[in-house]
mmCIF file of C-alpha atoms in Angstrom:
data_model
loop_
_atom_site.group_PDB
_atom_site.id
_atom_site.type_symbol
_atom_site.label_atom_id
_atom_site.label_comp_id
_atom_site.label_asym_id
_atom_site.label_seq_id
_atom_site.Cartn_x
_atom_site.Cartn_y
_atom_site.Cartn_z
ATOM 1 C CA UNK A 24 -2.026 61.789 113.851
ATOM 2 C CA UNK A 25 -5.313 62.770 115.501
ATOM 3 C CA UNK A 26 -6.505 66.230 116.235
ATOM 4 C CA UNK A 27 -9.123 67.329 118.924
ATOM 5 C CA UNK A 28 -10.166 70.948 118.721
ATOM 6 C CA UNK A 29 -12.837 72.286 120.758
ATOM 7 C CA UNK A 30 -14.932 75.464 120.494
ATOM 8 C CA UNK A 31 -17.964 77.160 122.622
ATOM 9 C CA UNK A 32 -16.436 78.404 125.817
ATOM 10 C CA UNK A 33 -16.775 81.600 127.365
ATOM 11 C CA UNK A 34 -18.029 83.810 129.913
ATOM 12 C CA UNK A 35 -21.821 83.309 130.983
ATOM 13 C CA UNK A 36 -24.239 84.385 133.901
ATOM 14 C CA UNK A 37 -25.711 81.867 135.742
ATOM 15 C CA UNK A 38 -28.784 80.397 134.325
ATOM 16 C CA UNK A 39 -27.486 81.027 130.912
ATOM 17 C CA UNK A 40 -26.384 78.462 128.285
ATOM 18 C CA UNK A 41 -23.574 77.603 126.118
ATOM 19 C CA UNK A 42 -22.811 75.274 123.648
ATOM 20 C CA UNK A 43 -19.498 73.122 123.347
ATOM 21 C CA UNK A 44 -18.108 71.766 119.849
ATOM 22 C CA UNK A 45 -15.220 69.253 119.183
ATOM 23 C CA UNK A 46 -14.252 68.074 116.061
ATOM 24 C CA UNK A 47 -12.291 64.998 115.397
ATOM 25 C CA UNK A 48 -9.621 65.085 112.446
ATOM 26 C CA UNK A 49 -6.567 63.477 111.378
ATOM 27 C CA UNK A 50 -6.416 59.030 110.324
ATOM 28 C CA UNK A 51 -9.645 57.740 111.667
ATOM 29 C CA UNK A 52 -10.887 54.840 110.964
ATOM 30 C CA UNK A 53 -13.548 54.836 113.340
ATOM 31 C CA UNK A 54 -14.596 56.755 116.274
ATOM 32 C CA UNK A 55 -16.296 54.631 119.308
ATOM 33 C CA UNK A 56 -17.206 56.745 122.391
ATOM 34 C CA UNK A 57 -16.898 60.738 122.650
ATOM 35 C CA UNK A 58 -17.362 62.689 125.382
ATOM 36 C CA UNK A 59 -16.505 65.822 127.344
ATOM 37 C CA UNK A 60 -14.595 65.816 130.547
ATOM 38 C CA UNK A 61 -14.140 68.906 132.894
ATOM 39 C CA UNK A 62 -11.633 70.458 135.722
ATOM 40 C CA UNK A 63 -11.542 73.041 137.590
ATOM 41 C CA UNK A 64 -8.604 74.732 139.809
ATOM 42 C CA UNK A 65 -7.466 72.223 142.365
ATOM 43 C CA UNK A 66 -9.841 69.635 141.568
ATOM 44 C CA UNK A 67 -9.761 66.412 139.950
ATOM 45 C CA UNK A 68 -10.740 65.767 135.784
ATOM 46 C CA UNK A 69 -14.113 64.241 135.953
ATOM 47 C CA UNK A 70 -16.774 63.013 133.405
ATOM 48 C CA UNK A 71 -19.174 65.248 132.309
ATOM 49 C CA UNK A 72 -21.148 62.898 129.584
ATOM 50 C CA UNK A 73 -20.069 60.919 126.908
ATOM 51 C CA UNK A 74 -21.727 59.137 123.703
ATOM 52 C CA UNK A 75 -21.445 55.929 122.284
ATOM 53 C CA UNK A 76 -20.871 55.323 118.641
ATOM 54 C CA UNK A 77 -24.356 55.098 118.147
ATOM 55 C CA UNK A 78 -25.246 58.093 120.591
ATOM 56 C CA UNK A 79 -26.144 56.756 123.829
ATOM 57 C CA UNK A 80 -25.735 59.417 126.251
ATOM 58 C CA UNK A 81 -24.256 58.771 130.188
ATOM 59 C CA UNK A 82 -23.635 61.679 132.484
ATOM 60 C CA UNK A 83 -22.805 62.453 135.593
ATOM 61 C CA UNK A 84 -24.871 63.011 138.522
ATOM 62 C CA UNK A 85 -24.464 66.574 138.759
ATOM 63 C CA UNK A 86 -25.467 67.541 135.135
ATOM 64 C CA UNK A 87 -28.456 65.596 134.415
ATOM 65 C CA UNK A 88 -31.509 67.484 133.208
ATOM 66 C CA UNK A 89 -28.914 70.225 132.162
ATOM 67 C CA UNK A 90 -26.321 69.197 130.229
ATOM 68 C CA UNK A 91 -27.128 67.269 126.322
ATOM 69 C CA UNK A 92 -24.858 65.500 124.330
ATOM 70 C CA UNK A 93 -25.000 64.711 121.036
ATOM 71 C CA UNK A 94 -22.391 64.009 118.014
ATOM 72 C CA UNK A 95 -22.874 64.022 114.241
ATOM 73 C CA UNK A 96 -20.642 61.260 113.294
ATOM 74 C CA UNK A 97 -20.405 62.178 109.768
ATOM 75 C CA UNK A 98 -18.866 65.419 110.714
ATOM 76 C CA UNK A 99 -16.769 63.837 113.639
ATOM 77 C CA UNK A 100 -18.323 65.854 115.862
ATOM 78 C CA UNK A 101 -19.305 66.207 119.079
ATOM 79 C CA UNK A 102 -21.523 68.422 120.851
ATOM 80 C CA UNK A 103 -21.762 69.430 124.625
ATOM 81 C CA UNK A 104 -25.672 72.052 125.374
ATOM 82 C CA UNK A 105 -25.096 73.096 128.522
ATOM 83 C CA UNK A 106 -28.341 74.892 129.725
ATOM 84 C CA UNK A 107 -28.617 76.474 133.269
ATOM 85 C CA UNK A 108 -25.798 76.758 134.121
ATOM 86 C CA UNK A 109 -23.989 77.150 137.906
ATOM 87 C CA UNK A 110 -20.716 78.685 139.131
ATOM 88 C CA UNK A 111 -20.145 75.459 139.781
ATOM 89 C CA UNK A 112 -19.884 74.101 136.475
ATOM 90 C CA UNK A 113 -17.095 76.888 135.893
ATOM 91 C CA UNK A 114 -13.923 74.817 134.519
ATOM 92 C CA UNK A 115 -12.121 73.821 131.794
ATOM 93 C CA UNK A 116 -14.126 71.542 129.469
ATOM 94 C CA UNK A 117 -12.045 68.616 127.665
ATOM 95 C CA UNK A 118 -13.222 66.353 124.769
ATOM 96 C CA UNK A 119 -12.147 63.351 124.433
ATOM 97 C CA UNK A 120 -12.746 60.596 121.806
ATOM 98 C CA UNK A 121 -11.479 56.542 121.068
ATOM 99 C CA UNK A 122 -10.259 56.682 117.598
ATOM 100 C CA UNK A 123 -9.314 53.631 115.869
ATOM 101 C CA UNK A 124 -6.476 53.355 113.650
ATOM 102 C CA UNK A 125 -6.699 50.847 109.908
ATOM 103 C CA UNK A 126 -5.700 48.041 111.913
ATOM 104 C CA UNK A 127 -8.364 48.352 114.253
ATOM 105 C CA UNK A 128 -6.333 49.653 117.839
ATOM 106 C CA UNK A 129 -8.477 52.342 119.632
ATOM 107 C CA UNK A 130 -6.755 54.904 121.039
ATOM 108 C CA UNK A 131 -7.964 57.627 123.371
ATOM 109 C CA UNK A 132 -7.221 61.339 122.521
ATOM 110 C CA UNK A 133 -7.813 64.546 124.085
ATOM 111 C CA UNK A 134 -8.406 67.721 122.824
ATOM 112 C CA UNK A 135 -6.747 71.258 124.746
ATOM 113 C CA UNK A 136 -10.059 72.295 126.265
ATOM 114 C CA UNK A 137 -11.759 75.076 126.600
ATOM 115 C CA UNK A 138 -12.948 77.544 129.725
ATOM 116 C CA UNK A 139 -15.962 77.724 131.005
ATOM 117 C CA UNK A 140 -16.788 80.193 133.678
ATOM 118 C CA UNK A 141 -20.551 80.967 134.853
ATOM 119 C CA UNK A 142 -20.718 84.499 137.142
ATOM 120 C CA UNK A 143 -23.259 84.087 139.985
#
């Protein structure tokens, strides 16, 4: 059994930051990519960033310059600074990580998310 719980969300004003946690828990083995996903009402889940095992960071479009990931792997953690933010990063943010079991089958798990909302 593998957990997901994240932590960070809240209320903001635009141009204000916030800082997203997730930690991992339950039978690892090993952890390869983490990352944080996002959706908002009536609007499809999409990638926000993710980080390989060894903390390579890929994000989308709309968040570069903004957004940093990062993840402390011996704390099975990962992070999500979100600095200037827009109303339109409002949503709910999900983390998501591939966990691998003893015998070596990576399986992906999400966490419940958490909100997000930035006031303009």
């Amino acid at each position: 059994q593998v957990q997901l719980v994240e932590s960070g969300g809240g209320l903001v004003q635009a141009g204000g930051s916030l800082r997203l946690s997730c930690v991992v828990s339950g039978s690892i083995f090993s952890i390869n990519g983490m990352g944080w996903y996002r959706q908002a009402p009536g609007k499809q889940r999409e990638l926000v960033a993710v980080a390989t095992s060894n903390g390579t960071p890929k994000y989308t479009d709309s968040v570069k310059g903004r957004f940093t990931i990062s993840r402390d792997n011996a704390k099975n953690t990962v992070y999500l600074q979100m600095n200037s933010l827009k109303p339109e990063d409002t949503a709910a943010y999900l983390c998501n990580a591939e966990v691998a079991d003893v015998k070596q089958n990576y399986f992906r798990y999400w966490g419940q998310g958490t909100q997000v909302t930035v006031s303009s």
